Amino acid sequence: MTQALDEIKIGGLGASRKRVEDDRFIRGKGNYTDDITLPGMLHMEILRSPLAHARIKSIDASKAWDIPGVHLVLTGDMMATRNLAWMPTLSYDTQAVLATDKVRFQGQEVACVIADDPYIAKDACEAIDVDYEPLPVIVNPTQAVADGAPVIRDDKENQAGNVIYHWEVGDAAGTDRAFEQADVISRLQLHYPRSHPSPIECCGSIADFNRATSKLTVYMTTQAPHIIRAAVALVAELPEQMIRIISPDIGGGFGNKVPVYPGYVCSILASILLERPVKWIEDKTGNLISTGFARDVYLDGEMALRRDGKILGVRMGCDADHGAFFSDAQPSKFKLGLIHSAFAAYDIPVAHLMARGIYTNKAPGGVAYRCSFRVTEAMFFQERMVQAAADDLGMDQAEFRRMNFVKDEDFPHRTPLGFLTDSGQYAKCLDVGLKAVGYEDFRKRQEEARARGRLLGLGISTMTEPLGAGNSREYDILGIKMFDSAELKVHMTGKAIVRTGARGQGQGHETTWAQIVAHELGIPAEDIVVEEGDTDTAPFGMGTYASRSTPVAGAAVAMVSRKIRAKARKLAAHLLEVSEEDVEWELGRFYVRSAPDRGVTIQECAMAAYSNMPDGMEPGLENTAYYDPPNLTWPFAVYIVTVEVDPATGVWDVLTTVAVDDCGIRINPMIVEGQIMGGLTEAYAMANMQFITFDAEGNCIGSNYMDYLLPTAWETPGFELHSEVVTPCPHHPIGAKGIGECAAVGGPAAFVNAVIDALTGTGVRNIDMPLLPDRVWEAITYRRDVSGAPPVRSDD
Ligand code: CDP
């Protein structure tokens, strides 16, 4: 008789275990960068440019130096003498650390003051006199590529205009032929507006250079500590083994904490020069105007259609406004991230995509805000285009999607823009969603309501999202291949510690990685500690963003557990005095095949690894696994939203939101639901209220929470979640697919589609996000599309 453990009871796969990290978070005992105080610590503040484009004629910092308590004033010229005025970005561009020649966006870093406390440092920043000569400002791609536009990046040799790159994917000629054969051509133009990930905790660092040991320790808000270590080693020319990056608790990242920011570099240099710890903590306005913006892409596409609804081909054009520096991270082969994953859920014979990256006088943008490198823009455009095409054909929204989906039996499927999707049950997920929302019934109610002047709408968004970069063959950042790692040490009493190269920022890794070990080894999850974020202890990894943790680091946790199990099997054979081939495994225990009652637990094997190993066996029970995924994981999701729009005011209320997510095996169903709810909240915010823009002078409108609205529990609608469709990932060791961002990626289109659907009959095809009441009112009243593109220059 065997005695396998109950997996749910030990907190294994499928257990909705409470998040262990919440014990400290909800008690206010988290340890964030700003909580850390080191002996002798100084404080740094940054002087930012008030202008979006101006030549710097002079900087006079003498008054700042004279303020008591000021230890150092850093300017661009001083950085230049150390070859640090510019730094390389994660996308093969350069970025000013402190401005020398020009400022190129409002909020750009111009100088830093290091003082006894942050208040003195801030006052001293205000005492710095900068003489600016204003230059014409460019706030959108149309202005940037116009004849005679000023060249923003005149620091770069051979940079004639403001175009950063021109990138094409797909089959242009084949797509042209598909369009020649089309019965109907559907077209849609839209702007996915600039947004800010806006984590509650801003960015910051504490650099601590110890001259006696030559060791540099930096506590910082980074989602990718090992990449930062490499960057510091290369940029500051410090030996990598003497650099320790510690990423303590992070108060939300959402992609905002992936890039390398000037504040990090300046605090490090200041600590080296002053030989004291230097803390820099950004304020909210600094964060909102200068760090890691996302999106800001102009999308223009066409779909070639057969009268019966078959999609024959797609053309897509994208102009991405990157701001003044191309500094967001993406796999180096793909200039606009994974934008070419658009339409991956549909069986489309041919497609072509043309993308341009463009400099403007705005803060650097394009970070993967809760998305896998630009898939948010891709899926938004896809689902808005699909709705427009179905409308143009007079087809039912659900039927049009179902007809064009990749079918279950057609996997693996090569998309026309080059990805390999490998699994999914798209039609089944759609059926679950339609049933949950009461589709047929809603359509009837919608007709009846319309007859009475009430505007009800239903929006569908269906998408598969590429999550979990690498594989290393195709995915690298600055040449560093995208894989990940896990290290597992089982102590002699059978308790364990697992460390990964990922770095969670609230996703619950400390809970779920332990569940994977519990599933693989039968060690109860509560006996396993998870540690991430310290480069001196964690194995090398590319960090957490783009929902890559479960697909890559999570897989590494499973693989290292299997290595441990393989060694434990040898120990079990030794303890049971049988050959290894005669040993069977069940959760938490090895037993003799012919005598199942004779067995040893994994804990007994652990003790033997330190006290009773067979002759010749290396002692201990620990190992490391590096995991290079064979493919991305492809979760699928259906989001369906119903709304009522008030024609008199343009205000719209959400009636229902249904989410059907198939992310393969769920490690922790409760955490997965939390991820989906968080993503839907952000999707609703993008669609409804989150508005950050720039006026004609490049002033950032939305640099505080009075202007840039985040939904609270009060504004956020309820969500109905469905988990009944499970298609395990065929190549992930435990069948899991990523989930962290799906709802933020696929959700916005469902909300917008619902409002546009409510306006059926008005001729309105598009209102750009956010669908503020005035925009919706304008669309209804004047029966026209409403663009959210930023203004052209005031003198135009
Ligand atoms: O990379 P990131 O952690 O942001 O995203 P993720 O890998 O999609 O995981 C988000 C959270 O959901 C983690 O705690 C995962 O372990 C958990 N998760 C899960 O329980 N089951 C899945 N199939 C996917 C994620």
Coordinates of C-alpha atoms in Angstrom, one line a residue, residues 286-560:
G286 CA 9.5 62.8 -11.2
N287 CA 8.3 59.3 -11.8
L288 CA 5.3 60.3 -13.8
I289 CA 7.1 62.7 -16.1
S290 CA 10.5 61.1 -16.6
T291 CA 10.5 57.3 -16.2
G292 CA 9.4 54.4 -18.4
F293 CA 6.3 55.5 -20.3
A294 CA 4.5 52.9 -22.3
R295 CA 2.5 52.6 -25.6
D296 CA 2.2 55.7 -27.7
V297 CA 1.8 54.0 -31.0
Y298 CA -0.2 55.1 -34.1
L299 CA -1.7 52.1 -35.8
D300 CA -3.1 51.9 -39.2
G301 CA -4.3 48.7 -40.7
E302 CA -6.3 47.0 -43.4
M303 CA -7.9 43.6 -43.6
A304 CA -8.7 41.8 -46.8
L305 CA -12.0 39.9 -46.5
R306 CA -14.0 37.4 -48.5
R307 CA -17.7 38.2 -48.5
D308 CA -18.4 35.0 -46.4
G309 CA -16.2 36.3 -43.6
K310 CA -12.9 34.6 -44.2
I311 CA -9.9 36.9 -43.5
L312 CA -7.5 36.7 -46.5
G313 CA -4.7 39.0 -45.3
V314 CA -3.7 41.9 -43.1
R315 CA -1.6 44.9 -43.5
M316 CA -0.5 46.9 -40.5
G317 CA 1.5 50.1 -40.1
C318 CA 2.9 51.3 -36.8
D319 CA 4.5 54.6 -35.9
A320 CA 5.9 54.3 -32.4
D321 CA 6.7 57.5 -30.5
H322 CA 9.7 56.5 -28.4
G323 CA 10.4 59.9 -26.9
A324 CA 13.9 61.4 -26.9
F325 CA 15.9 58.2 -26.3
F326 CA 15.2 54.6 -27.5
S327 CA 15.8 53.1 -24.1
D328 CA 13.1 50.5 -23.4
A329 CA 14.2 46.8 -23.5
Q330 CA 13.2 44.5 -26.3
P331 CA 14.6 41.4 -27.8
S332 CA 17.2 42.8 -30.2
K333 CA 15.8 41.1 -33.3
F334 CA 12.4 42.8 -32.9
K335 CA 12.5 46.5 -33.1
L336 CA 9.0 47.1 -31.9
G337 CA 8.9 44.2 -29.5
L338 CA 6.4 41.5 -30.2
I339 CA 4.0 43.8 -32.1
H340 CA 4.0 41.1 -34.9
S341 CA 2.2 38.8 -32.6
A342 CA -0.9 40.6 -33.7
F343 CA -3.6 38.3 -35.2
A344 CA -1.8 35.2 -33.9
A345 CA -5.2 33.7 -32.8
Y346 CA -6.6 33.8 -36.3
D347 CA -5.9 31.6 -39.2
I348 CA -4.8 34.3 -41.7
P349 CA -2.8 33.1 -44.8
V350 CA -0.6 36.2 -45.2
A351 CA 0.3 39.4 -43.5
H352 CA 2.7 42.3 -43.6
L353 CA 3.7 44.8 -40.9
M354 CA 5.7 47.9 -41.3
A355 CA 6.9 49.8 -38.2
R356 CA 8.8 53.0 -37.6
G357 CA 10.4 54.2 -34.4
I358 CA 10.4 57.9 -34.0
Y359 CA 12.1 60.4 -31.7
T360 CA 10.0 63.2 -30.1
N361 CA 10.6 65.6 -27.3
K362 CA 9.0 63.4 -24.7
A363 CA 10.4 61.2 -22.0
P364 CA 11.6 57.8 -23.2
G365 CA 8.7 55.5 -23.7
G366 CA 7.8 52.0 -24.9
V367 CA 8.4 50.0 -21.8
A368 CA 6.5 46.7 -21.6
Y369 CA 3.8 48.0 -19.2
R370 CA 2.3 44.7 -18.0
C371 CA 2.9 43.2 -21.4
S372 CA 5.2 41.1 -23.4
F373 CA 7.1 43.8 -25.4
R374 CA 4.3 45.6 -27.2
V375 CA 1.8 42.8 -27.4
T376 CA -0.7 45.2 -25.7
E377 CA -0.7 47.4 -28.7
A378 CA -0.8 44.4 -31.0
M379 CA -3.8 42.8 -29.4
F380 CA -5.6 46.1 -29.0
F381 CA -5.3 46.8 -32.7
Q382 CA -6.2 43.2 -33.6
E383 CA -9.4 43.2 -31.6
R384 CA -10.5 46.7 -32.7
M385 CA -9.8 45.7 -36.3
V386 CA -11.6 42.4 -36.0
Q387 CA -14.7 44.3 -34.7
A388 CA -14.5 46.8 -37.5
A389 CA -14.2 44.1 -40.1
A390 CA -17.2 42.1 -38.7
D391 CA -19.2 45.3 -38.7
D392 CA -18.2 46.1 -42.3
L393 CA -19.3 42.6 -43.4
G394 CA -22.5 42.8 -41.4
M395 CA -21.5 39.7 -39.5
D396 CA -22.0 38.7 -35.9
Q397 CA -19.0 39.6 -33.8
A398 CA -18.7 36.2 -32.2
E399 CA -19.3 34.2 -35.4
F400 CA -16.7 36.2 -37.3
R401 CA -14.1 35.4 -34.7
R402 CA -15.1 31.7 -34.4
M403 CA -14.9 31.3 -38.2
N404 CA -11.4 32.7 -38.4
F405 CA -9.9 31.2 -35.2
V406 CA -7.0 28.7 -35.5
K407 CA -8.7 25.4 -34.9
D408 CA -7.8 23.0 -32.0
E409 CA -6.5 20.4 -34.5
D410 CA -4.3 22.9 -36.4
F411 CA -1.6 23.2 -33.7
P412 CA 1.2 23.8 -34.0
H413 CA 0.4 26.8 -36.1
R414 CA 2.8 29.2 -37.9
T415 CA 1.4 32.7 -37.9
P416 CA 1.9 34.8 -41.0
L417 CA 4.3 37.1 -39.1
G418 CA 6.5 34.3 -37.9
F419 CA 5.4 32.9 -34.5
L420 CA 4.7 29.3 -33.7
T421 CA 1.6 28.9 -31.6
D422 CA 1.3 25.5 -30.1
S423 CA -1.9 24.9 -28.1
G424 CA -5.3 26.3 -27.3
Q425 CA -9.1 25.7 -27.4
Y426 CA -10.2 29.1 -28.7
A427 CA -13.8 28.3 -29.7
K428 CA -14.4 26.5 -26.4
C429 CA -13.3 29.5 -24.5
L430 CA -15.5 31.8 -26.6
D431 CA -18.5 29.5 -26.0
V432 CA -17.9 29.7 -22.2
G433 CA -17.7 33.5 -22.4
L434 CA -20.8 33.9 -24.6
K435 CA -22.8 31.6 -22.3
A436 CA -21.7 33.5 -19.2
V437 CA -22.7 36.9 -20.6
G438 CA -26.0 35.6 -22.0
Y439 CA -25.0 36.6 -25.5
E440 CA -28.2 36.0 -27.5
D441 CA -30.4 37.4 -24.8
F442 CA -28.2 40.5 -24.5
R443 CA -28.4 41.2 -28.2
K444 CA -32.3 41.1 -27.9
R445 CA -32.2 43.4 -25.0
Q446 CA -29.9 45.7 -26.9
E447 CA -32.3 46.0 -29.8
E448 CA -35.3 46.7 -27.5
A449 CA -33.3 49.3 -25.5
R450 CA -32.2 51.0 -28.7
A451 CA -35.8 51.4 -29.8
R452 CA -36.3 53.3 -26.5
G453 CA -33.2 55.5 -27.1
R454 CA -31.0 53.6 -24.6
L455 CA -27.5 52.7 -25.8
L456 CA -26.4 49.2 -24.7
G457 CA -23.2 47.7 -26.1
L458 CA -21.2 44.5 -26.0
G459 CA -17.6 44.2 -26.7
I460 CA -15.6 41.0 -27.3
S461 CA -11.8 40.6 -27.2
T462 CA -10.2 37.3 -27.9
M463 CA -6.5 36.8 -28.0
T464 CA -3.5 34.6 -27.5
E465 CA -0.5 36.2 -26.1
P466 CA 3.2 35.2 -26.5
L467 CA 4.6 35.0 -22.9
G468 CA 7.9 33.8 -21.6
A469 CA 10.8 35.0 -23.8
G470 CA 13.2 33.2 -24.8
N471 CA 14.0 30.8 -26.4
S472 CA 17.7 31.9 -26.5
R473 CA 18.0 31.3 -30.2
E474 CA 15.7 34.2 -31.0
Y475 CA 15.5 36.3 -27.9
D476 CA 18.3 38.3 -26.4
I477 CA 18.7 41.8 -24.9
L478 CA 21.9 43.5 -25.8
G479 CA 23.2 40.1 -26.9
I480 CA 22.5 38.4 -23.5
K481 CA 20.3 35.4 -24.3
M482 CA 16.9 35.1 -22.6
F483 CA 16.8 32.1 -20.4
D484 CA 16.4 31.8 -16.6
S485 CA 17.5 29.9 -13.6
A486 CA 16.7 28.3 -10.3
E487 CA 18.8 27.0 -7.4
L488 CA 17.4 24.6 -4.9
K489 CA 19.1 23.6 -1.6
V490 CA 17.4 21.0 0.5
H491 CA 18.8 21.1 4.1
M492 CA 19.4 17.9 6.1
T493 CA 16.0 18.2 7.9
G494 CA 14.2 18.3 4.6
K495 CA 13.5 22.0 4.6
A496 CA 14.5 23.9 1.6
I497 CA 15.4 27.3 0.0
V498 CA 14.8 28.0 -3.6
R499 CA 16.3 31.0 -5.4
T500 CA 15.6 32.2 -8.9
G501 CA 16.9 34.8 -11.3
A502 CA 13.5 36.3 -11.5
R503 CA 12.4 39.2 -9.3
G504 CA 8.8 39.4 -8.3
Q505 CA 7.1 42.7 -7.6
G506 CA 3.9 41.6 -6.1
Q507 CA 3.1 38.6 -8.2
G508 CA 3.4 36.1 -5.4
H509 CA 6.6 34.2 -6.5
E510 CA 7.5 33.5 -2.8
T511 CA 4.2 31.5 -2.7
T512 CA 4.1 29.8 -6.1
W513 CA 7.7 28.7 -6.5
A514 CA 7.4 26.8 -3.3
Q515 CA 4.3 25.2 -4.7
I516 CA 6.2 23.9 -7.7
V517 CA 8.9 22.4 -5.5
A518 CA 6.1 20.8 -3.3
H519 CA 4.6 19.3 -6.5
E520 CA 7.9 17.9 -7.7
L521 CA 9.3 16.7 -4.3
G522 CA 6.5 16.4 -1.9
I523 CA 8.2 18.8 0.5
P524 CA 5.3 20.9 2.0
A525 CA 5.3 24.4 0.6
E526 CA 5.5 25.9 4.1
D527 CA 8.9 24.2 4.5
I528 CA 10.3 26.0 1.5
V529 CA 11.7 29.6 1.5
V530 CA 11.9 31.5 -1.7
E531 CA 14.5 34.2 -2.2
E532 CA 15.0 36.5 -5.2
G533 CA 16.7 39.7 -6.0
D534 CA 20.2 39.5 -4.6
T535 CA 22.9 39.1 -7.2
D536 CA 25.4 37.7 -4.7
T537 CA 23.1 34.8 -3.9
A538 CA 20.6 34.3 -6.7
P539 CA 21.6 32.5 -9.9
F540 CA 21.9 34.6 -13.0
G541 CA 18.5 35.5 -14.6
M542 CA 17.0 38.0 -16.9
G543 CA 14.5 39.3 -14.3
T544 CA 10.7 39.5 -14.2
Y545 CA 8.8 41.4 -16.9
A546 CA 6.8 40.3 -19.9
S547 CA 5.1 37.6 -17.8
R548 CA 8.2 35.5 -18.3
S549 CA 8.6 34.2 -14.7
T550 CA 6.3 31.2 -14.7
P551 CA 7.2 30.2 -18.3
V552 CA 11.0 30.4 -17.7
A553 CA 12.0 30.8 -14.0
G554 CA 9.0 28.6 -12.9
A555 CA 10.1 26.0 -15.4
A556 CA 13.6 26.2 -14.0
V557 CA 12.2 25.6 -10.5
A558 CA 10.5 22.4 -11.8
M559 CA 13.7 21.2 -13.5
V560 CA 16.0 21.8 -10.6

